[in-house]
CSV table of C-alpha atoms in Angstrom, one decimal:
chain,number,residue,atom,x,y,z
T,1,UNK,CA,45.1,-29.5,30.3
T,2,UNK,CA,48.7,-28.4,30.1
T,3,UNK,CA,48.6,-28.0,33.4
T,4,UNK,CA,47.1,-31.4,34.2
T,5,UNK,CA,50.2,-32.7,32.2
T,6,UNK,CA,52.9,-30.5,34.5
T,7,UNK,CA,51.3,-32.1,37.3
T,8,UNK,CA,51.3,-35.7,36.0
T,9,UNK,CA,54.7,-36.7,34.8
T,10,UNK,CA,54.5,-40.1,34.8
T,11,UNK,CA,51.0,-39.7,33.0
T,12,UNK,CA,52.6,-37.5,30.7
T,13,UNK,CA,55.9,-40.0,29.9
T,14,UNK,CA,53.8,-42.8,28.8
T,15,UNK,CA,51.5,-40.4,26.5
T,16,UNK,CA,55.0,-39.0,25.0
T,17,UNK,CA,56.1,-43.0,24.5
T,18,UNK,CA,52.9,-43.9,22.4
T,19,UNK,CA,52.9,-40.9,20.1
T,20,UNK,CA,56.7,-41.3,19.5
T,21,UNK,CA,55.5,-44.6,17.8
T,22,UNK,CA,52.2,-43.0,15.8
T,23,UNK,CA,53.5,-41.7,12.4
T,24,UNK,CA,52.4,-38.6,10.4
T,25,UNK,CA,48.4,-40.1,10.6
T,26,UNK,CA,47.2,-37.2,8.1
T,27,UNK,CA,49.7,-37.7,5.5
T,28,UNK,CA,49.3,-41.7,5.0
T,29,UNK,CA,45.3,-41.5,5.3
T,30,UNK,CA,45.6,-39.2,2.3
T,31,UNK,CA,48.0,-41.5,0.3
T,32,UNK,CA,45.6,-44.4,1.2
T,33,UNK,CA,42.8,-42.6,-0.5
T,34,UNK,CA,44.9,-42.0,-3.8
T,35,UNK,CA,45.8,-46.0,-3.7
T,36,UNK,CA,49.5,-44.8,-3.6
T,37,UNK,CA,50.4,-45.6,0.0
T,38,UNK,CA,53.0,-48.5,0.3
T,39,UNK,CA,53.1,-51.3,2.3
T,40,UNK,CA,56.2,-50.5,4.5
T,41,UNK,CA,53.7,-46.9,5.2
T,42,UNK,CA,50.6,-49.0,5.6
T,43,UNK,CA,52.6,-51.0,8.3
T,44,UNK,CA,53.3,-47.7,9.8
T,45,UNK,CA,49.3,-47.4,10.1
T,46,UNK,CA,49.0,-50.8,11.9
T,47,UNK,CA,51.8,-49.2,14.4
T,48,UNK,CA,50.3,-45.9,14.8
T,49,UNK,CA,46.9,-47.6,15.4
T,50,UNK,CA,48.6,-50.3,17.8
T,51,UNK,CA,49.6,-47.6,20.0
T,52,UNK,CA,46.1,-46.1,20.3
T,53,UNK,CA,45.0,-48.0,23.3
T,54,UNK,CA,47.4,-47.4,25.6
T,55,UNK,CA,47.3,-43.3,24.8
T,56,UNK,CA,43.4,-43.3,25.3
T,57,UNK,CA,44.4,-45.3,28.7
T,58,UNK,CA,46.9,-42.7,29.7
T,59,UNK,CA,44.5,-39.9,28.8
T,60,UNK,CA,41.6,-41.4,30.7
T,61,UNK,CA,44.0,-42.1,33.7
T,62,UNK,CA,44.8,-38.0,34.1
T,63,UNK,CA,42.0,-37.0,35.7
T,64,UNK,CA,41.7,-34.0,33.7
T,65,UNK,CA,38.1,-33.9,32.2
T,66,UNK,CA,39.4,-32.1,28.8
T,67,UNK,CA,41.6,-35.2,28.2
T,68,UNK,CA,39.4,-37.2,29.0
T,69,UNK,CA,36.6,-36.4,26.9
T,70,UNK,CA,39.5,-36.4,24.1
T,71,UNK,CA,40.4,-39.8,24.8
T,72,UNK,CA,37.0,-40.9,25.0
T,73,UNK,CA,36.5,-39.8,20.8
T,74,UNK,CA,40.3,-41.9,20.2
T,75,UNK,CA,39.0,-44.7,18.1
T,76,UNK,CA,42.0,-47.9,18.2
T,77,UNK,CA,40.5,-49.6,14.8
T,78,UNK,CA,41.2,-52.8,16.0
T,79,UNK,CA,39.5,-54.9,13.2
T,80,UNK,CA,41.8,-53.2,10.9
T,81,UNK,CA,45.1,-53.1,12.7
T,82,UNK,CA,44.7,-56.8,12.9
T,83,UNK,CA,43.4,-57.1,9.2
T,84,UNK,CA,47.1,-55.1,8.6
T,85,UNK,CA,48.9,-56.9,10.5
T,86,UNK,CA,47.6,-60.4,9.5
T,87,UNK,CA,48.5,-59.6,5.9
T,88,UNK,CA,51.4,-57.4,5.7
T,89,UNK,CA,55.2,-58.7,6.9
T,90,UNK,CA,56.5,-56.2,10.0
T,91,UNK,CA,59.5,-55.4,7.9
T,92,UNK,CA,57.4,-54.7,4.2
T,93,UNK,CA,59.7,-53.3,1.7
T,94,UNK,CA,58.8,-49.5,0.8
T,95,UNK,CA,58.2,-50.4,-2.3
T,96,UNK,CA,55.8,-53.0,-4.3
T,97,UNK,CA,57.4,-53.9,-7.3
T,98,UNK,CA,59.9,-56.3,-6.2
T,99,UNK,CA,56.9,-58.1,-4.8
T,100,UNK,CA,57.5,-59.9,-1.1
T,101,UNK,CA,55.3,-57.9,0.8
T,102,UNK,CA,52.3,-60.3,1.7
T,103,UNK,CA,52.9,-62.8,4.8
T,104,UNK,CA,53.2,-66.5,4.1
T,105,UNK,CA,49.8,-68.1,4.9
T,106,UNK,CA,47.2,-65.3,3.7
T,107,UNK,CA,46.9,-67.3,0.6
T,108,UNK,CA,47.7,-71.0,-0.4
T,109,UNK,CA,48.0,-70.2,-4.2
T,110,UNK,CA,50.5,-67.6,-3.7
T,111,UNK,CA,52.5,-70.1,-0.9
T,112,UNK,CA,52.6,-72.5,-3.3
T,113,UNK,CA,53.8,-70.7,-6.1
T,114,UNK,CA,56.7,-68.9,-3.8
T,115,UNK,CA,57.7,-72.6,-3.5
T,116,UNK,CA,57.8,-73.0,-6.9
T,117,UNK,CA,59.3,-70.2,-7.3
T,118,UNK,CA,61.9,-70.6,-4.6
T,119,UNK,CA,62.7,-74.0,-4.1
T,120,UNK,CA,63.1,-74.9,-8.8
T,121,UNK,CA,66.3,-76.2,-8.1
T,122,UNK,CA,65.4,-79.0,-5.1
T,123,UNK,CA,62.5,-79.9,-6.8
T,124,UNK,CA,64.7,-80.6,-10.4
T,125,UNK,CA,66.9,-82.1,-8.3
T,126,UNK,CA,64.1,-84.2,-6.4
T,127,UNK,CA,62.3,-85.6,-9.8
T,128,UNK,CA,65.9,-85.9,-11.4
T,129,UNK,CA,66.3,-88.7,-8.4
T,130,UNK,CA,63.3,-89.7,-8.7
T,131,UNK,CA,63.0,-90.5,-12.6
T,132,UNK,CA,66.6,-92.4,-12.1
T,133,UNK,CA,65.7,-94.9,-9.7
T,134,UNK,CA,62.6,-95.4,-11.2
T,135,UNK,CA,64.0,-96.3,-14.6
T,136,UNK,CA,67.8,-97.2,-13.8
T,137,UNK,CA,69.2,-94.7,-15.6
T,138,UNK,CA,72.1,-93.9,-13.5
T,139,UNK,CA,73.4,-91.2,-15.8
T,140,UNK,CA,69.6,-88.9,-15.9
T,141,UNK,CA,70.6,-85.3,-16.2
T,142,UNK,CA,67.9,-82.7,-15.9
T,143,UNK,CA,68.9,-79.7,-17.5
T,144,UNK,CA,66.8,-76.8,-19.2
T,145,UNK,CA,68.1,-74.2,-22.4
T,146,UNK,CA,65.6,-71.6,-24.0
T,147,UNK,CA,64.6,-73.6,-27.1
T,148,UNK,CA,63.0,-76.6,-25.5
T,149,UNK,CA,62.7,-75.7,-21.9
T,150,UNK,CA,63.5,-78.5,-19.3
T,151,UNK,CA,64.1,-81.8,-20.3
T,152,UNK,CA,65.9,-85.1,-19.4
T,153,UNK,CA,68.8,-86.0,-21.2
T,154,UNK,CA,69.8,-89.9,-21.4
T,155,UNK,CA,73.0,-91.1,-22.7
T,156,UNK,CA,72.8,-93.2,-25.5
T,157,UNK,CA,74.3,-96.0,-23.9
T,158,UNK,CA,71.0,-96.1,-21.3
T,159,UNK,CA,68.0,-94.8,-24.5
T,160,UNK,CA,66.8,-98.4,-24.6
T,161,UNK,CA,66.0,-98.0,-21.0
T,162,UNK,CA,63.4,-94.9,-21.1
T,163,UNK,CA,59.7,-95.2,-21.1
T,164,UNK,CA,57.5,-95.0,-23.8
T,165,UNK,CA,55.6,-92.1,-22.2
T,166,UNK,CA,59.1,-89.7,-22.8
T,167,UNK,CA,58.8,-87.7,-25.9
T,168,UNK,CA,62.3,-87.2,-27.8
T,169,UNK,CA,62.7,-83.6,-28.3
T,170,UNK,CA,66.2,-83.2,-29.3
T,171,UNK,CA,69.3,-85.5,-30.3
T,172,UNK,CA,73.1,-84.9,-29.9
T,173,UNK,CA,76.2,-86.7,-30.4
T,174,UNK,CA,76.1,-88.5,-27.1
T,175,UNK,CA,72.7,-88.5,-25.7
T,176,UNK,CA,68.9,-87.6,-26.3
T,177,UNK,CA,66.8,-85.3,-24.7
T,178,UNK,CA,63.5,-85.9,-23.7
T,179,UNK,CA,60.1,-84.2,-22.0
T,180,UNK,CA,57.6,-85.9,-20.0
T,181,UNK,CA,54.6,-85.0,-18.7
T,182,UNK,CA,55.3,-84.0,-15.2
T,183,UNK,CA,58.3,-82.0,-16.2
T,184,UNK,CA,55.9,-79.9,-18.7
T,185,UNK,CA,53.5,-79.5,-15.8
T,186,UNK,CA,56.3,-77.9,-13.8
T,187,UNK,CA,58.0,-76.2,-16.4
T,188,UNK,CA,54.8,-74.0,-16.8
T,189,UNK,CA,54.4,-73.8,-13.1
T,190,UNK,CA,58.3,-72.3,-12.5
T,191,UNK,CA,58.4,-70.1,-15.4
T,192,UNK,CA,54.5,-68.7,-15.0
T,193,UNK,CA,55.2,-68.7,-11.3
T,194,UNK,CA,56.9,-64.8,-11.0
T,195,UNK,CA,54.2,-63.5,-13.3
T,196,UNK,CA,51.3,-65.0,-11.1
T,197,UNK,CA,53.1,-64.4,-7.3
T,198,UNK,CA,53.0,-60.5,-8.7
T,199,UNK,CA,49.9,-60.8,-10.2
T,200,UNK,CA,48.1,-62.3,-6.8
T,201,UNK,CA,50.0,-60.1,-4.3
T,202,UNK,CA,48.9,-56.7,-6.1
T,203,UNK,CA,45.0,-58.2,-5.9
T,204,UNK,CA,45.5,-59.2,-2.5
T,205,UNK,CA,47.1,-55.2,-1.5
T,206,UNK,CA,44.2,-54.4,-3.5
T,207,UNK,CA,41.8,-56.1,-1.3
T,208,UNK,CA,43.7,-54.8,1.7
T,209,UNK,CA,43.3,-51.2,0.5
T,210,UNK,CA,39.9,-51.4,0.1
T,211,UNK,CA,38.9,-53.1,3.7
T,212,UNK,CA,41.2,-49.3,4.9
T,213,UNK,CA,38.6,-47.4,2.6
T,214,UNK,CA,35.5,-47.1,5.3
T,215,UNK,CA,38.2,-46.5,7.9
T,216,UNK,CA,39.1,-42.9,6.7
T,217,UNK,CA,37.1,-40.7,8.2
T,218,UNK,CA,37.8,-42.4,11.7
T,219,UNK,CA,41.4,-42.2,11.0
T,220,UNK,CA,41.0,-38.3,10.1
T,221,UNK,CA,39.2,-37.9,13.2
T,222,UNK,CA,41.7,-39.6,15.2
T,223,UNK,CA,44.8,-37.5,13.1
T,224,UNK,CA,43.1,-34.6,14.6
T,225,UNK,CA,42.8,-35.6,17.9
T,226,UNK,CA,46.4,-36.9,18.2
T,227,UNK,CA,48.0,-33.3,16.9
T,228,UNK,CA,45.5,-32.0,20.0
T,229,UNK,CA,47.7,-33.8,22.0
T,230,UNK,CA,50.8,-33.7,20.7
T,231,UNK,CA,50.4,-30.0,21.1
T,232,UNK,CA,49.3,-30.2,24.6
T,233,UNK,CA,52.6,-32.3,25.9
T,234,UNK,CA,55.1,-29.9,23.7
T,235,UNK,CA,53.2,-26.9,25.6
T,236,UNK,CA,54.1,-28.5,29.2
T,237,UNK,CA,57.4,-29.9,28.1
T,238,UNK,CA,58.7,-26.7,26.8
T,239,UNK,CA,56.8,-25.2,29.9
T,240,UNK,CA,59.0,-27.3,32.4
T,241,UNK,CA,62.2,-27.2,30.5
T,242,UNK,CA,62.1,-23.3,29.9
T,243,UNK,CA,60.5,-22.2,33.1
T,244,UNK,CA,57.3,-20.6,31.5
T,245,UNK,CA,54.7,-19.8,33.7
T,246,UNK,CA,50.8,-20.5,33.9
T,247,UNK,CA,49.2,-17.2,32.4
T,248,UNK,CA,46.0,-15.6,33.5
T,249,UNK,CA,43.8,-14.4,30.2
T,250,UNK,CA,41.0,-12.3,31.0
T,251,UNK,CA,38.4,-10.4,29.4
T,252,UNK,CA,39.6,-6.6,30.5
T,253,UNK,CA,41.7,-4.5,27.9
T,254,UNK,CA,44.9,-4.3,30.2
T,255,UNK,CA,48.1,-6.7,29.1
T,256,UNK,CA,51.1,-6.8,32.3
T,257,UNK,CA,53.8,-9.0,31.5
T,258,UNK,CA,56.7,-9.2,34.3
T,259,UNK,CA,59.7,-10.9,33.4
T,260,UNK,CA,58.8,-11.0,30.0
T,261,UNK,CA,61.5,-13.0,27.4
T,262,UNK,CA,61.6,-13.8,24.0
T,263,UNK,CA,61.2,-17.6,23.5
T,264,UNK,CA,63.2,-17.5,21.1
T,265,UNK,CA,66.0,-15.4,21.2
T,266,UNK,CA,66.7,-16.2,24.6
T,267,UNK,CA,67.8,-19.7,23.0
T,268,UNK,CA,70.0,-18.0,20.9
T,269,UNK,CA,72.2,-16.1,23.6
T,270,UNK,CA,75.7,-16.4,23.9
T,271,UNK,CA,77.2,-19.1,26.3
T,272,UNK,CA,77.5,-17.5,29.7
T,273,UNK,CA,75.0,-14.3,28.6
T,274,UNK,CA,71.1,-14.7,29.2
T,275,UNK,CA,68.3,-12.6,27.8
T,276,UNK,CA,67.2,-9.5,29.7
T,277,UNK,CA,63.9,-9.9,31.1
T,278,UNK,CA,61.3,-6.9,30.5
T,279,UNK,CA,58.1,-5.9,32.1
T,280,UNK,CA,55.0,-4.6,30.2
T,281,UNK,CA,52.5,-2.5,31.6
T,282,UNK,CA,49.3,-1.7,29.1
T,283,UNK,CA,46.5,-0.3,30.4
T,284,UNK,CA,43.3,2.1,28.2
T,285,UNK,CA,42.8,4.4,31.8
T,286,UNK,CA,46.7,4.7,32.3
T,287,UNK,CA,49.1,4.1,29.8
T,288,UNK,CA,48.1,2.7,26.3
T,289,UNK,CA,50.9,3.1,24.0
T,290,UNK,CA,54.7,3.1,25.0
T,291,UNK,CA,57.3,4.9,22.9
T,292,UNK,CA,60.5,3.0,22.3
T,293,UNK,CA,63.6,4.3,21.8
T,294,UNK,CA,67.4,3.5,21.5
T,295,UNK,CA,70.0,2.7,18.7
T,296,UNK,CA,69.8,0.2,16.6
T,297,UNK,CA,70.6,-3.5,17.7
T,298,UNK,CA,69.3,-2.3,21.4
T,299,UNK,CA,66.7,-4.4,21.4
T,300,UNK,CA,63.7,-2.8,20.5
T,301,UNK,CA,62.1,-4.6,18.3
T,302,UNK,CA,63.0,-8.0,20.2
T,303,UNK,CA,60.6,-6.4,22.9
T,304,UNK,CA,58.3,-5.9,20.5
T,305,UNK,CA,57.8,-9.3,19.0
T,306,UNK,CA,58.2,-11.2,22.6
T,307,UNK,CA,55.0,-9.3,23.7
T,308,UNK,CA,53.4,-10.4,20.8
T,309,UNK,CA,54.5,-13.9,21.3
T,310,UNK,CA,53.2,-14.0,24.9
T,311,UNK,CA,50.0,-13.1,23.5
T,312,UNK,CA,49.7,-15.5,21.3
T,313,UNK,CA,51.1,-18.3,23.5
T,314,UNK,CA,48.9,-17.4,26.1
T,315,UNK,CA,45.8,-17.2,23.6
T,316,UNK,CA,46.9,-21.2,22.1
T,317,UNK,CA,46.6,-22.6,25.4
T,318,UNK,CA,50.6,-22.0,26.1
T,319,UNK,CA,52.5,-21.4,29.6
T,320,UNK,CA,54.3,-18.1,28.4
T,321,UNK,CA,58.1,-16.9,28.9
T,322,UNK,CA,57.1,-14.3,32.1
């Protein structure tokens, strides 16, 4: 398969371009079970779902039957990447408590009471208007304090003009102060509102939890399948970047590596030095151990530890450093 990828650049580039936008799958599955994921990460899980359908198209497009038959077991989750994105804002806040994070139009109780919530001051202003034109009071003030809530206040000079309907609540030296029906109503709404928009948005997360909940083992099978090939494109990248080369693995007890380097420490080289390839010839009929010798710093454990990691490149599926 790596080699299917070598071969396929262009197949390989837009595979690389879908994972960059999948996030760490494994890690917000688990914090969905626990009820503990937030909505900014659960919006990560719509994108890293969302970009599921164009990877399995890539994969299927190779021509390579091993990724193939891997993008054939990529489930996209449609139903709930739409259910996500339906409910949840692109740009959720990361956390929950200053509430905001459920999309205007899932739920008319909850739109309304954002408008409440929202828009107190028009809607004062709007009944204040309102209430003045309907009475003549030209002077109608609507004003609120912590002891009586909101009320109207009416100068004395215009108290013979309000309707029996007001009830006085307060008097000062100038004026009166009155409630009325409608301005109770709303008083209950705007100061309850807060309360309640928290209230409905935590049930309506809760909801959206819970429709993720039959999801997870898909999404742990799909986790699993996307680290497959995240490994598989970081083999051939580093493959074409570094020069490795295509290793053959056998089943005889004879190990030949020509050219061998470490993959690491020929990173670490100087500018203007590189790493001193080395050849390794192991064979049971021939030559089965090698003695090593020099002073310290010479290198002899790097030779060591690069044949090692050729193995165990090779062995992962790896082009190797030879």
């Amino acid at each position: 398969m790596v080699e299917s990828l070598l071969n396929q650049e262009e197949t390989a580039e837009q595979m690389k371009k879908q994972l960059r936008l999948i996030g760490d799958l494994e890690r917000l599955i688990s914090k969905a079970a626990l009820k503990k994921i937030t909505p900014r990460e659960t919006v990560q899980l719509k994108r890293s779902l969302k970009a599921l359908p164009l990877l399995i198209q890539a994969a299927s497009a190779s021509g390579n039957e091993g990724l193939k038959e891997l993008a054939t077991r990529l489930q996209p989750c449609t139903a709930l990447a739409e259910r996500i994105e339906a409910t949840l804002p692109e740009e959720a806040p990361a956390t929950v408590s200053k509430g905001g994070y459920i999309r205007p139009g899932v739920s008319d109780e909850l739109d309304e009471l954002r408008s409440i919530a929202h828009s107190g001051k028009e809607h004062l202003l709007s009944l204040q208007m309102k209430e003045s034109e309907k009475t003549g009071i030209t002077s109608l003030k609507v004003g609120f304090n912590n002891v009586f809530g909101y009320y109207m206040e009416v100068t004395h000079a215009h108290k013979h003009k309000v309707p029996e309907d007001w009830i006085r609540k307060q008097t000062l030296t100038n004026a009166e102060r009155y409630i009325t029906p409608e301005l109770k109503d709303y008083e209950e709404k705007i100061l309850g509102a807060e309360e309640k928009i928290q209230a409905l948005e935590e049930k309506l997360y809760a909801e959206l939890m819970a429709a993720i909940e039959p999801f997870f083992d898909t999404l742990q099978q799909n986790a699993s399948l996307i680290a497959q090939l995240d490994c598989l494109l970081s083999f051939a990248q580093s493959a074409k970047n570094n020069l490795y080369r295509k290793p053959e693995v056998n089943e005889s007890n004879r190990l030949t590596i020509k050219n061998g380097r470490h993959p690491v420490l020929e990173k670490l080289m100087p500018e203007g030095e590189s790493y001193i390839a080395n050849d390794v010839i192991l064979d049971p009929d021939e030559q089965q151990i090698l003695v090593i010798t020099g002073p310290n710093m010479s290198g002899k454990s790097a030779l060591l530890r690069q044949t090692a990691l050729i193995c165990i490149m090779a062995q992962a599926g790896s082009f190797v450093p030879a």
